[in-house]
Coordinates of C-alpha atoms and ligand atoms in Angstrom, one line a residue:
X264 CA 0.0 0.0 0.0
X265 CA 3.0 2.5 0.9
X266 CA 4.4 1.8 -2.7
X267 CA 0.7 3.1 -4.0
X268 CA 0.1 7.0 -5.6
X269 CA -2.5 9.4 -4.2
X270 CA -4.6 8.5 -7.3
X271 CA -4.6 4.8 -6.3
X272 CA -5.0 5.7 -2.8
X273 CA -7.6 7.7 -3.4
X274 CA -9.9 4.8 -5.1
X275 CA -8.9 2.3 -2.3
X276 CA -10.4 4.8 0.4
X277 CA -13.5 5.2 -2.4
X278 CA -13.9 1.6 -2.6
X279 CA -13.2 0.8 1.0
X280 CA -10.5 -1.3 0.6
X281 CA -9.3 0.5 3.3
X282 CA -9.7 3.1 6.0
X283 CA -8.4 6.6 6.3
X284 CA -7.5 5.5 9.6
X285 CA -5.9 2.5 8.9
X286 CA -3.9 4.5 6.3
X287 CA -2.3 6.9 8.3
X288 CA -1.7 4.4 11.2
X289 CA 0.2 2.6 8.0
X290 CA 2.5 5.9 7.7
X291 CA 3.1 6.5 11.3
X292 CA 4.5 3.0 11.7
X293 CA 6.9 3.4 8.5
X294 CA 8.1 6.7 10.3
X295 CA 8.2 5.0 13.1
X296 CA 10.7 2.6 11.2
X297 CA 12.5 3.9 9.4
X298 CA 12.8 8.0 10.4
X299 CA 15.6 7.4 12.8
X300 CA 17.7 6.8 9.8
X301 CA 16.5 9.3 7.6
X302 CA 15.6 12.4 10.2
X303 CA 12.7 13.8 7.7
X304 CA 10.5 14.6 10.0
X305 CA 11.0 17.5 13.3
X306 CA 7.3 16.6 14.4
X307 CA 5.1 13.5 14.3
X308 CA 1.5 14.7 14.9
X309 CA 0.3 10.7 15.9
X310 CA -2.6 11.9 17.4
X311 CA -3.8 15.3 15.6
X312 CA -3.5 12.5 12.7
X313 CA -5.5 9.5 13.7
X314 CA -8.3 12.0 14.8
X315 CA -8.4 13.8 11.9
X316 CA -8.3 10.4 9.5
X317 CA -11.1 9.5 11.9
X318 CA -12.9 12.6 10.8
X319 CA -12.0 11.5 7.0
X320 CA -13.7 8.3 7.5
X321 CA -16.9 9.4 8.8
X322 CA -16.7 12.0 6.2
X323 CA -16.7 9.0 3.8
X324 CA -19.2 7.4 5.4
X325 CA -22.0 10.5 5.3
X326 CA -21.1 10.5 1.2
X327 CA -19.0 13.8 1.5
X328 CA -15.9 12.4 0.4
X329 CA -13.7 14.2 -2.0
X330 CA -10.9 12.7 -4.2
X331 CA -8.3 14.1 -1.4
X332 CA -10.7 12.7 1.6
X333 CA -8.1 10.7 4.6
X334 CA -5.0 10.4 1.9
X335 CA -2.2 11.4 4.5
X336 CA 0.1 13.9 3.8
X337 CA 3.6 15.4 5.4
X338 CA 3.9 19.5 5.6
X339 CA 7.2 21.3 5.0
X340 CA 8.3 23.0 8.9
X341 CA 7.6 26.4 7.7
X342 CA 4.0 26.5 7.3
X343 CA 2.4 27.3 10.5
X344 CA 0.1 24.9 12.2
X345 CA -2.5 25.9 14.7
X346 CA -1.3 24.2 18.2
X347 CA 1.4 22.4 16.6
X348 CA 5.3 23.3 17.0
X349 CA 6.5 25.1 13.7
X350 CA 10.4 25.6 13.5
X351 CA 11.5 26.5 10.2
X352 CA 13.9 24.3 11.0
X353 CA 16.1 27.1 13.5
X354 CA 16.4 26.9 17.4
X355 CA 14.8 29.9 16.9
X356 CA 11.6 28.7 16.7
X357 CA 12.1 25.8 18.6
X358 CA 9.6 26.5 21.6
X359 CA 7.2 28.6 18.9
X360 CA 3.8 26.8 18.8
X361 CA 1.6 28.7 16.1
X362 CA -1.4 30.3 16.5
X363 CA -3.1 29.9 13.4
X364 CA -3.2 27.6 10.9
X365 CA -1.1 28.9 7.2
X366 CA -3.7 29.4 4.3
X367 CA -1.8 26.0 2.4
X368 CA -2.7 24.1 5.6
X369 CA -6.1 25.3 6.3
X370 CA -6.5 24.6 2.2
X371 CA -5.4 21.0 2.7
X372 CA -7.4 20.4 6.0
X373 CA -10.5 21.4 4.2
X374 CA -10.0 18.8 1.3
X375 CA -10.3 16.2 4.1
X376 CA -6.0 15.8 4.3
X377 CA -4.5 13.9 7.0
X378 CA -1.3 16.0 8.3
X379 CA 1.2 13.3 9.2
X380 CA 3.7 15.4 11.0
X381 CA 6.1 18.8 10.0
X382 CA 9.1 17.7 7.9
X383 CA 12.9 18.8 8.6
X384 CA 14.7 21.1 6.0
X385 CA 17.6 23.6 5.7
X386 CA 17.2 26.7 8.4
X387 CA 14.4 29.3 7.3
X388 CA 14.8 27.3 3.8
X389 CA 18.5 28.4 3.3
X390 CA 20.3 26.1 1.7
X391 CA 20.5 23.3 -0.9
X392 CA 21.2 20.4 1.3
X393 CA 19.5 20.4 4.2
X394 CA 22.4 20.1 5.9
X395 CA 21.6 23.9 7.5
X396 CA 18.8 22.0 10.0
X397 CA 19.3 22.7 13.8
X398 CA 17.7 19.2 14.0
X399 CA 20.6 17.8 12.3
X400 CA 20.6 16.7 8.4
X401 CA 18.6 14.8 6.0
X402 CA 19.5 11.9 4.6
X403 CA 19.2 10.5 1.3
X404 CA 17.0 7.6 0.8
X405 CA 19.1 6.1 -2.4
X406 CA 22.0 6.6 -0.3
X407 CA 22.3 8.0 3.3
X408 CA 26.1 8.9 2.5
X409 CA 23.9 11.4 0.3
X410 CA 22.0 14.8 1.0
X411 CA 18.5 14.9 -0.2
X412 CA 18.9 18.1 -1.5
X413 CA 17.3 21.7 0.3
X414 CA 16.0 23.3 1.5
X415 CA 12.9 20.8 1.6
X416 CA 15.2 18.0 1.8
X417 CA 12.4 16.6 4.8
X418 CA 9.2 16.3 2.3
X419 CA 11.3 15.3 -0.6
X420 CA 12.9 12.3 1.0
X421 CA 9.9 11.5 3.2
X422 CA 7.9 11.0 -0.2
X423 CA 11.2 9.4 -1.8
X424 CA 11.4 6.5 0.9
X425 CA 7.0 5.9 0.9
X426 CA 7.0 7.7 4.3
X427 CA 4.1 9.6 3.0
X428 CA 2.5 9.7 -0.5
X429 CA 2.8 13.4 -0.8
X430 CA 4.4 16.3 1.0
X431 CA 4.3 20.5 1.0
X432 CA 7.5 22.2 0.0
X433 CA 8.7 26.4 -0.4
X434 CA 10.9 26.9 -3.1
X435 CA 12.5 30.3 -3.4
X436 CA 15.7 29.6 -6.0
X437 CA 14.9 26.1 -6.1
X438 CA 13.9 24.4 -2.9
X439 CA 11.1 22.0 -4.3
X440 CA 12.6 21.4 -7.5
X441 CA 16.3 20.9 -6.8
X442 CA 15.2 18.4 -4.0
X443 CA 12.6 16.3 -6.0
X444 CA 15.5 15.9 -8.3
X445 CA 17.8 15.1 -6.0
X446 CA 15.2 12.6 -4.2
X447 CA 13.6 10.6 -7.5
X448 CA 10.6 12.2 -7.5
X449 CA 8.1 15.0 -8.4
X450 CA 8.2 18.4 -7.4
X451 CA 6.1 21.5 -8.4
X452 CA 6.8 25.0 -7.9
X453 CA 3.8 27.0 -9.4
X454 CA 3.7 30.5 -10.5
X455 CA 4.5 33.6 -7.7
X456 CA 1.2 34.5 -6.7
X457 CA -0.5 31.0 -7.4
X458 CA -0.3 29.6 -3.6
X459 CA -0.9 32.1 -0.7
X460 CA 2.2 32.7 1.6
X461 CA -0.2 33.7 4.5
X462 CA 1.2 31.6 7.6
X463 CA 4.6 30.6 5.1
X464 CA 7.1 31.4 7.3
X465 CA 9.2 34.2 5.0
X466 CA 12.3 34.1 3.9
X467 CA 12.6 36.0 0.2
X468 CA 9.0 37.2 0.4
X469 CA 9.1 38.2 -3.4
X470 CA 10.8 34.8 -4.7
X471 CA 9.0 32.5 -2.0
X472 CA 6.5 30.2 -3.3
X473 CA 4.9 27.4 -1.9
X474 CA 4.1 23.7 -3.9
X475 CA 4.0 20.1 -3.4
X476 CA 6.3 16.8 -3.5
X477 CA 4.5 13.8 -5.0
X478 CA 5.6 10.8 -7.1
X479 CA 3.7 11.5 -10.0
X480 CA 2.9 14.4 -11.8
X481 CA -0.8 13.4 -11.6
X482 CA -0.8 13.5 -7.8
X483 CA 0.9 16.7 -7.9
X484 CA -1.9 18.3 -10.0
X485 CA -4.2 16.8 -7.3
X486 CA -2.4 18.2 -4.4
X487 CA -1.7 21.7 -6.0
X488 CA -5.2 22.2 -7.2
X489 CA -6.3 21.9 -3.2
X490 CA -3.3 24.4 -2.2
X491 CA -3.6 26.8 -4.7
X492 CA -6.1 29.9 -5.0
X493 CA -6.9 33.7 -4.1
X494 CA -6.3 34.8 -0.4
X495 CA -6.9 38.1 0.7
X496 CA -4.9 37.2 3.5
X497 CA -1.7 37.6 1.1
X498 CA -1.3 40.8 -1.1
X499 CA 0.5 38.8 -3.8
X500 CA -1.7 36.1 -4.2
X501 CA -3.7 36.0 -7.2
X502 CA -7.3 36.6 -7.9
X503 CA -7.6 33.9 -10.8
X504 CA -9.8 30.7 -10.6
X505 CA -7.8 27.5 -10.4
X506 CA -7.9 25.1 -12.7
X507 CA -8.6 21.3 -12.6
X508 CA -5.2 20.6 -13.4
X509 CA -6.1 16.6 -14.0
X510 CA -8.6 17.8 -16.2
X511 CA -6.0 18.5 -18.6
X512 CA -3.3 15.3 -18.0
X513 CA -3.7 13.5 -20.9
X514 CA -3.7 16.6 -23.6
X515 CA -1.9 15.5 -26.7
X516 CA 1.8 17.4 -26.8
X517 CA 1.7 16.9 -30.5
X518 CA 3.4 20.4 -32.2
X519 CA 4.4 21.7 -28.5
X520 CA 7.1 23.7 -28.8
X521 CA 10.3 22.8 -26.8
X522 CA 12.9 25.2 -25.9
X523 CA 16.3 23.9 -24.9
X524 CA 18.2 26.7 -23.2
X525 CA 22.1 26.6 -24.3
X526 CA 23.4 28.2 -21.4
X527 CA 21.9 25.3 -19.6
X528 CA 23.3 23.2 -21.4
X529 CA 27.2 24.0 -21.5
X530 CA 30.1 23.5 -18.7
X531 CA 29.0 22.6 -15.5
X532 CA 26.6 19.8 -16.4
X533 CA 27.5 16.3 -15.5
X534 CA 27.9 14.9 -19.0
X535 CA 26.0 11.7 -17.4
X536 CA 23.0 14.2 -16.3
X537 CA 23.2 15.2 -19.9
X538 CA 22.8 11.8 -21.4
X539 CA 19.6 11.4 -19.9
X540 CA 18.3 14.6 -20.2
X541 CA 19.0 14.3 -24.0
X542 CA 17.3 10.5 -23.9
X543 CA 14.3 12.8 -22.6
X544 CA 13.9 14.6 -25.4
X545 CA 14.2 12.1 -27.5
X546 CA 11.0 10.2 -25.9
X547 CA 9.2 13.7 -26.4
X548 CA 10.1 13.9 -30.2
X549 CA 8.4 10.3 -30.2
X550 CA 5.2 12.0 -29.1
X551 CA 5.8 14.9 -31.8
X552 CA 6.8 17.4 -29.6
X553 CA 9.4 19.6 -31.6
X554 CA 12.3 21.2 -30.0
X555 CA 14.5 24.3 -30.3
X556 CA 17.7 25.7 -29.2
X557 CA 16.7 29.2 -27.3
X558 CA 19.2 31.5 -25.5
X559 CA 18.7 33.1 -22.1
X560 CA 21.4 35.2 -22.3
X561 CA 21.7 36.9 -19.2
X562 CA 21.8 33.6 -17.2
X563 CA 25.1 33.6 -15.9
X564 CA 24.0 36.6 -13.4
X565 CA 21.0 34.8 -12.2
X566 CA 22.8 33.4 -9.3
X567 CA 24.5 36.7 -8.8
X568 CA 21.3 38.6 -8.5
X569 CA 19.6 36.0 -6.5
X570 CA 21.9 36.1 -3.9
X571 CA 21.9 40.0 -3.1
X572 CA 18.0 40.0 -3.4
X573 CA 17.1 36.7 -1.5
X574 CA 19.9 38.0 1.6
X575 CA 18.4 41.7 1.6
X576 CA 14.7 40.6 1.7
X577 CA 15.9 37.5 4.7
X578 CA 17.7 40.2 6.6
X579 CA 14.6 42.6 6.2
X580 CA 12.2 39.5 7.3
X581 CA 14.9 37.7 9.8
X582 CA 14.3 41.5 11.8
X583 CA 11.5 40.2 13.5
X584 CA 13.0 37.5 15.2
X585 CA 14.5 39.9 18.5
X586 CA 13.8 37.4 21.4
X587 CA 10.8 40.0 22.3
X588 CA 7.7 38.5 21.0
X589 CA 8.4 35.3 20.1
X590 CA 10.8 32.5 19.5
X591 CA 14.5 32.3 21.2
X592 CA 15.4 34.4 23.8
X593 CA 19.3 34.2 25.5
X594 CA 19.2 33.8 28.9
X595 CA 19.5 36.8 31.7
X596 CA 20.0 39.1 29.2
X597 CA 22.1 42.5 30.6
X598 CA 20.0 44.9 29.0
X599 CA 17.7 45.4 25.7
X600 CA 20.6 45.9 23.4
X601 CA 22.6 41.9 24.8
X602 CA 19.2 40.3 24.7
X603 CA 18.9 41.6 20.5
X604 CA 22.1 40.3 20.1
X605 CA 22.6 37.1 22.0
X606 CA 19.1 36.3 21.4
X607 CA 19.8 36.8 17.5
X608 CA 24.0 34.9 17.9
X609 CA 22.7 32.4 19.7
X610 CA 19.4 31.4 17.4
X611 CA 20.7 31.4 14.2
X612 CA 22.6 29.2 12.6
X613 CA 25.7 30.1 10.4
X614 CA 24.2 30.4 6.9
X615 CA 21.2 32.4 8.3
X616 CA 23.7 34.7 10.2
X617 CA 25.7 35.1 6.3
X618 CA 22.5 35.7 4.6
X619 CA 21.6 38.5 7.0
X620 CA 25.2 40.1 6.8
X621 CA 25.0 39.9 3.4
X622 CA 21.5 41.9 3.1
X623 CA 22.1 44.2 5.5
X624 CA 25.2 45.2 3.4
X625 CA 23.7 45.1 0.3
X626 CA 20.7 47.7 1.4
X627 CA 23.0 50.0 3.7
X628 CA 23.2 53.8 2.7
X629 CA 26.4 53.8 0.1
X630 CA 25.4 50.0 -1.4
X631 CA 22.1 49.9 -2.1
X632 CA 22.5 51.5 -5.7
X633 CA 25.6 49.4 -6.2
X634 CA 24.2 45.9 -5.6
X635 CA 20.9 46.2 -4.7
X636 CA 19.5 48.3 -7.3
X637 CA 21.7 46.6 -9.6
X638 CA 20.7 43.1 -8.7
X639 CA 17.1 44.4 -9.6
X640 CA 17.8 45.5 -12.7
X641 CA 19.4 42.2 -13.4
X642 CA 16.3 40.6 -12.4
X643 CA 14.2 42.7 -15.4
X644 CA 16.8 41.5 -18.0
X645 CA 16.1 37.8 -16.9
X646 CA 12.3 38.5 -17.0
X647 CA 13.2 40.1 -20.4
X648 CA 15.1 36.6 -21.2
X649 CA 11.8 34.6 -20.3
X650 CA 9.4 36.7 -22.2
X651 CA 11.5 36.5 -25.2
X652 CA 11.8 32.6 -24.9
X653 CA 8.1 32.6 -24.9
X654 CA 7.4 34.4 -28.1
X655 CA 8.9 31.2 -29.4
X656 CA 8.3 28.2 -27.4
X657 CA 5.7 26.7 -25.5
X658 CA 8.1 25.6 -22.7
X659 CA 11.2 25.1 -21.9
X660 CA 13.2 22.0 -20.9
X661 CA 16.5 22.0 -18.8
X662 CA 18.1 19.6 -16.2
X663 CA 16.9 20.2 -12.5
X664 CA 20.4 20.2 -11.3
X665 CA 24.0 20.2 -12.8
X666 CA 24.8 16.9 -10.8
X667 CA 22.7 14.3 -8.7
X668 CA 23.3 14.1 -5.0
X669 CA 26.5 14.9 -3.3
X670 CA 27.9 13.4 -0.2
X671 CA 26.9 14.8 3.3
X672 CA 29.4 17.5 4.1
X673 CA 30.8 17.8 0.9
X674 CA 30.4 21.3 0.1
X675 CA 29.5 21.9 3.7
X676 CA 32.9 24.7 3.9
X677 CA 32.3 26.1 0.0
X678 CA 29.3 28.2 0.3
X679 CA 29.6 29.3 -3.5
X680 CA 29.7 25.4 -4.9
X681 CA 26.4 24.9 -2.6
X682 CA 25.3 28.0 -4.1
X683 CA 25.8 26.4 -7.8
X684 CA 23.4 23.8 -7.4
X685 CA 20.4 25.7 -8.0
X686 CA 22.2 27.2 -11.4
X687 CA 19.4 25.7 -13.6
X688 CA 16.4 26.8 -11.3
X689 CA 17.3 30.1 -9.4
X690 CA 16.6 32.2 -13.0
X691 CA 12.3 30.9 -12.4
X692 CA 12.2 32.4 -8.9
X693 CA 13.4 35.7 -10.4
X694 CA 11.1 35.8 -13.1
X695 CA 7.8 34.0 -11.0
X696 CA 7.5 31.5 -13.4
X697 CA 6.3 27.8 -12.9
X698 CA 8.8 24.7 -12.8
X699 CA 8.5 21.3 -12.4
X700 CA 10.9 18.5 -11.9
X701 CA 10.4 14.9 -12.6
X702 CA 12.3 11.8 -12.7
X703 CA 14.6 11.1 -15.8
X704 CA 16.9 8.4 -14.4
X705 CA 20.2 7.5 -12.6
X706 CA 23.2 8.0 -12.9
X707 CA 25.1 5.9 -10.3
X708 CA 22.2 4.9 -8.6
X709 CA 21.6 8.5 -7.6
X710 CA 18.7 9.6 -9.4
X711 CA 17.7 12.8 -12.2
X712 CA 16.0 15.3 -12.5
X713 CA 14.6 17.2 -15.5
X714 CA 13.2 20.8 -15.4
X715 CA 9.5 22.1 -17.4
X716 CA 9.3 25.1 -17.3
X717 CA 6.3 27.1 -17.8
X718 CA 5.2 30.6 -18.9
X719 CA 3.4 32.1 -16.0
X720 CA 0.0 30.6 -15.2
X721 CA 1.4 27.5 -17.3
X722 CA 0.9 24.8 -14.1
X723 CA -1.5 23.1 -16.1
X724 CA 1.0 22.6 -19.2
X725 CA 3.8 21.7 -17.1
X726 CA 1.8 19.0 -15.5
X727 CA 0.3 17.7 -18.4
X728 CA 3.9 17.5 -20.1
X729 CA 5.6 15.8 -17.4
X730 CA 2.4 13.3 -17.0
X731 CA 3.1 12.7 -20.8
X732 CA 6.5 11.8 -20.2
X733 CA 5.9 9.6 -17.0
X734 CA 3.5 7.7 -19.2
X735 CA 6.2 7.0 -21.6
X736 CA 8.8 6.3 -18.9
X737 CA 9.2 4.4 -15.6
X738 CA 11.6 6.4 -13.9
X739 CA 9.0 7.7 -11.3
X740 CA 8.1 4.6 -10.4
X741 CA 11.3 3.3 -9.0
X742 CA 11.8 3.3 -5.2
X743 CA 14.1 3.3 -2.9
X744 CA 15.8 -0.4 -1.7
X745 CA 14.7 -1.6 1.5
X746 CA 11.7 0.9 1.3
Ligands
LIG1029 N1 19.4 27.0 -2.3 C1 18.8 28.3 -2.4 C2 19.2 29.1 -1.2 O1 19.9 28.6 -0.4 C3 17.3 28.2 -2.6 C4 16.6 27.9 -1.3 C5 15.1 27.9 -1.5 O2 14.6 27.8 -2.6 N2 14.5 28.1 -0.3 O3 18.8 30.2 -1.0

């Protein structure tokens, strides 16, 4: 049953092969089991979860069941939950029970979701490892020498090892998309604006965007039609119905129009990456899709641009956390002034305390044209690059990630190689576009990612692309040994 999607789980709870209950008791024993090992989840919500699959089951039983009714699902540690610890993954937040329930999470809780428990990731979602947790690192279910990826390195592996069928994830350079690569499975981060951030715990507030981990891109259009829509509890969220993205699944791709990026293409890619990658496309001129070489010319200062704007915006949002109103405080703090700052030294980790440094330079009197400014000019250009791409193409297709997993601690001391590892996904948080990332093979038992990209609004495409290809392909359906 673990081994099952959310579509299949879906019409064993329909046709009562099985209980809601019984369902999520199934999960909470594999975390149980294997969780030790893997450290996906901060928070295991046993109880809040059997009662709410027992709410799912009488649900079912009155005939008010929807396709989402009792399925079981994990939620990334930076949405809040109402009565239930939310971290962010800092000791920060360690002893910060939320008041209210994020949008996402009242969303899912309302299609009839069973929330299994708050998954681990990198520190206020910096990072590309999760290796930047206070509650120690995630490991990778194809190989625990390996990181998961980050900064929802929790959800993606808890989904990759059929810990739960589907999982929430943030992804503000490429935190849902670099980790479903880096995990084996599917990962969608939709369009800025698509999925409110009310209750998502900020960290780039105008790159941050919440999505979902699942194994297939058909589950992922089921989860992200429930978390999506309008909130007037966000100011960027976006007053557009939502579609039924399964309605659309099995469109034909005949005549789509492929872009292939060259600058995503060229030195840095793991030649093996690139095998596959190219196999892809080869399966999608089988279905008479037709492909192009594009350029994005300015992408070699995505990265660049990303990481003045992402630091200034964290050290803007990061202000808030002064050991005053909530979260850490130091203990018998001298005065106002050594609270701040031992409060603030002694809650955050190191690549929260770089981030800040870095923004706070970049937006101080003297710097702000220099880098700031300039990094936002950059980020038209990109735009620019995207809009141009578009005039031509349909979509574009890239890897996920230049390599597949690394080893725990390798790039640990070389904060710009970490950096690199979002090259190929950083560029769609800057423009607010939609990405996806689904399986495309191994290379030494580790598996691949590949990259859809969609023009904005384009969830629906993306998925049904990516469904096409997962058709046509097995990849996705691989698992983890011993899981
Ligand atoms: N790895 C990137 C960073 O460290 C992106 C993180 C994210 O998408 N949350 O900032």
């Amino acid at each position: 049953m673990q081994h099952k999607t959310i579509k299949e789980l879906s019409t064993a709870l329909a046709e009562k092969k099985i209980s809601s209950v019984e369902l999520t008791q199934l999960f909470l024993d594999r975390i149980k089991q294997h969780d030790k090992k893997l450290n996906c989840f901060i928070t295991v919500t046993d109880e809040y979860a059997l009662s709410a699959a027992k709410a799912a089951d009488e649900k079912r039983a009155q005939g008010k069941a929807g396709a989402l009714t009792g399925i079981p699902i994990a939620q990334k540690d930076i949405f809040c939950t109402d009565g239930v610890k939310t971290t962010c993954g800092s000791k920060m937040l360690d002893n910060f029970i939320a008041p209210y329930n994020a949008t996402s999470v009242e969303k899912f809780i309302q299609a009839g979701t069973v929330m299994l428990g708050k998954t681990n990731m990198d520190e206020f979602a910096m990072g590309s490892s999760d290796e930047n947790s206070f509650y120690g690192p995630v490991k990778n279910p194809w190989n625990t020498e390996c990181v998961p990826g980050g900064s929802s390195g929790g959800s993606a592996a808890a989904v990759a090892a059929c810990l739960a069928p589907g999982a929430t994830g943030t992804d503000t350079g490429g935190s849902i998309r670099q980790p479903a690569a880096l995990s084996g499975i599917t990962g969608i981060k939709p369009t800025y604006g698509r999925v409110s951030r009310y209750g998502m715990i900020a960290f780039a507030s105008s790159l941050d965007q919440g999505g979902v981990f699942a194994r297939t891109a058909e589950d992922a259009a089921m989860l992200l039609g429930a978390m999506a829509g309008f909130d007037p509890n966000d100011s960027t969220s976006v007053n557009q119905p939502v579609p039924d993205y399964t309605a659309t699944l099995n469109d034909s791709i005949k005549g789509l129009r492929i872009g292939l990026p060259k600058e995503y293409f060229s030195e840095g890619l793991n030649p093996e990456v690139g095998k596959l990658i190219e196999a892809a496309i080869k399966e999608y001129e089988k279905m008479g899709a037709t492909f192009e070489e594009i350029s994005l010319p300015n992408t070699s200062l995505s990265g660049p641009a990303y990481y003045v704007i992402a630091p200034a915006e964290c050290s803007s949002n990061l202000a808030r956390y002064d050991g005053v109103r909530y979260g850490y405080r130091c203990e018998n703090p001298k005065d106002l002034e050594d609270m701040y700052k031992r409060s603030r030294s002694e809650g955050f980790g190191s690549e929260v305390k770089r981030r800040i440094m870095i923004g706070t330079y970049v937006l101080s009197a003297g710097y702000y044209d220099a880098y700031y400014l300039k990094a936002q000019q950059i980020r038209r250009l990109i735009c620019n690059d995207f809009n141009e791409a578009f005039k031509k193409v349909d979509l574009i297709l890239s890897p996920t990630a230049p390599t597949p997993a690394f080893k725990l601690g390798e790039k640990m001391d070389d904060p710009v190689s970490m950096y690199l590892s979002d090259i190929y996904t950083i560029a769609v948080n800057l423009a607010g576009l939609p990405g996806i990332s689904v399986p495309a093979g191994f290379v030494n038992k580790l598996p691949v990612g590949m990259q859809l990209i969609g023009n904005l609004f384009g969830e629906a495409k993306i998925l049904n692309v990516a469904h096409q290809y997962q058709l046509a392909t097995d990849w996705h359906k691989q698992i983890p040994e011993g899981y």
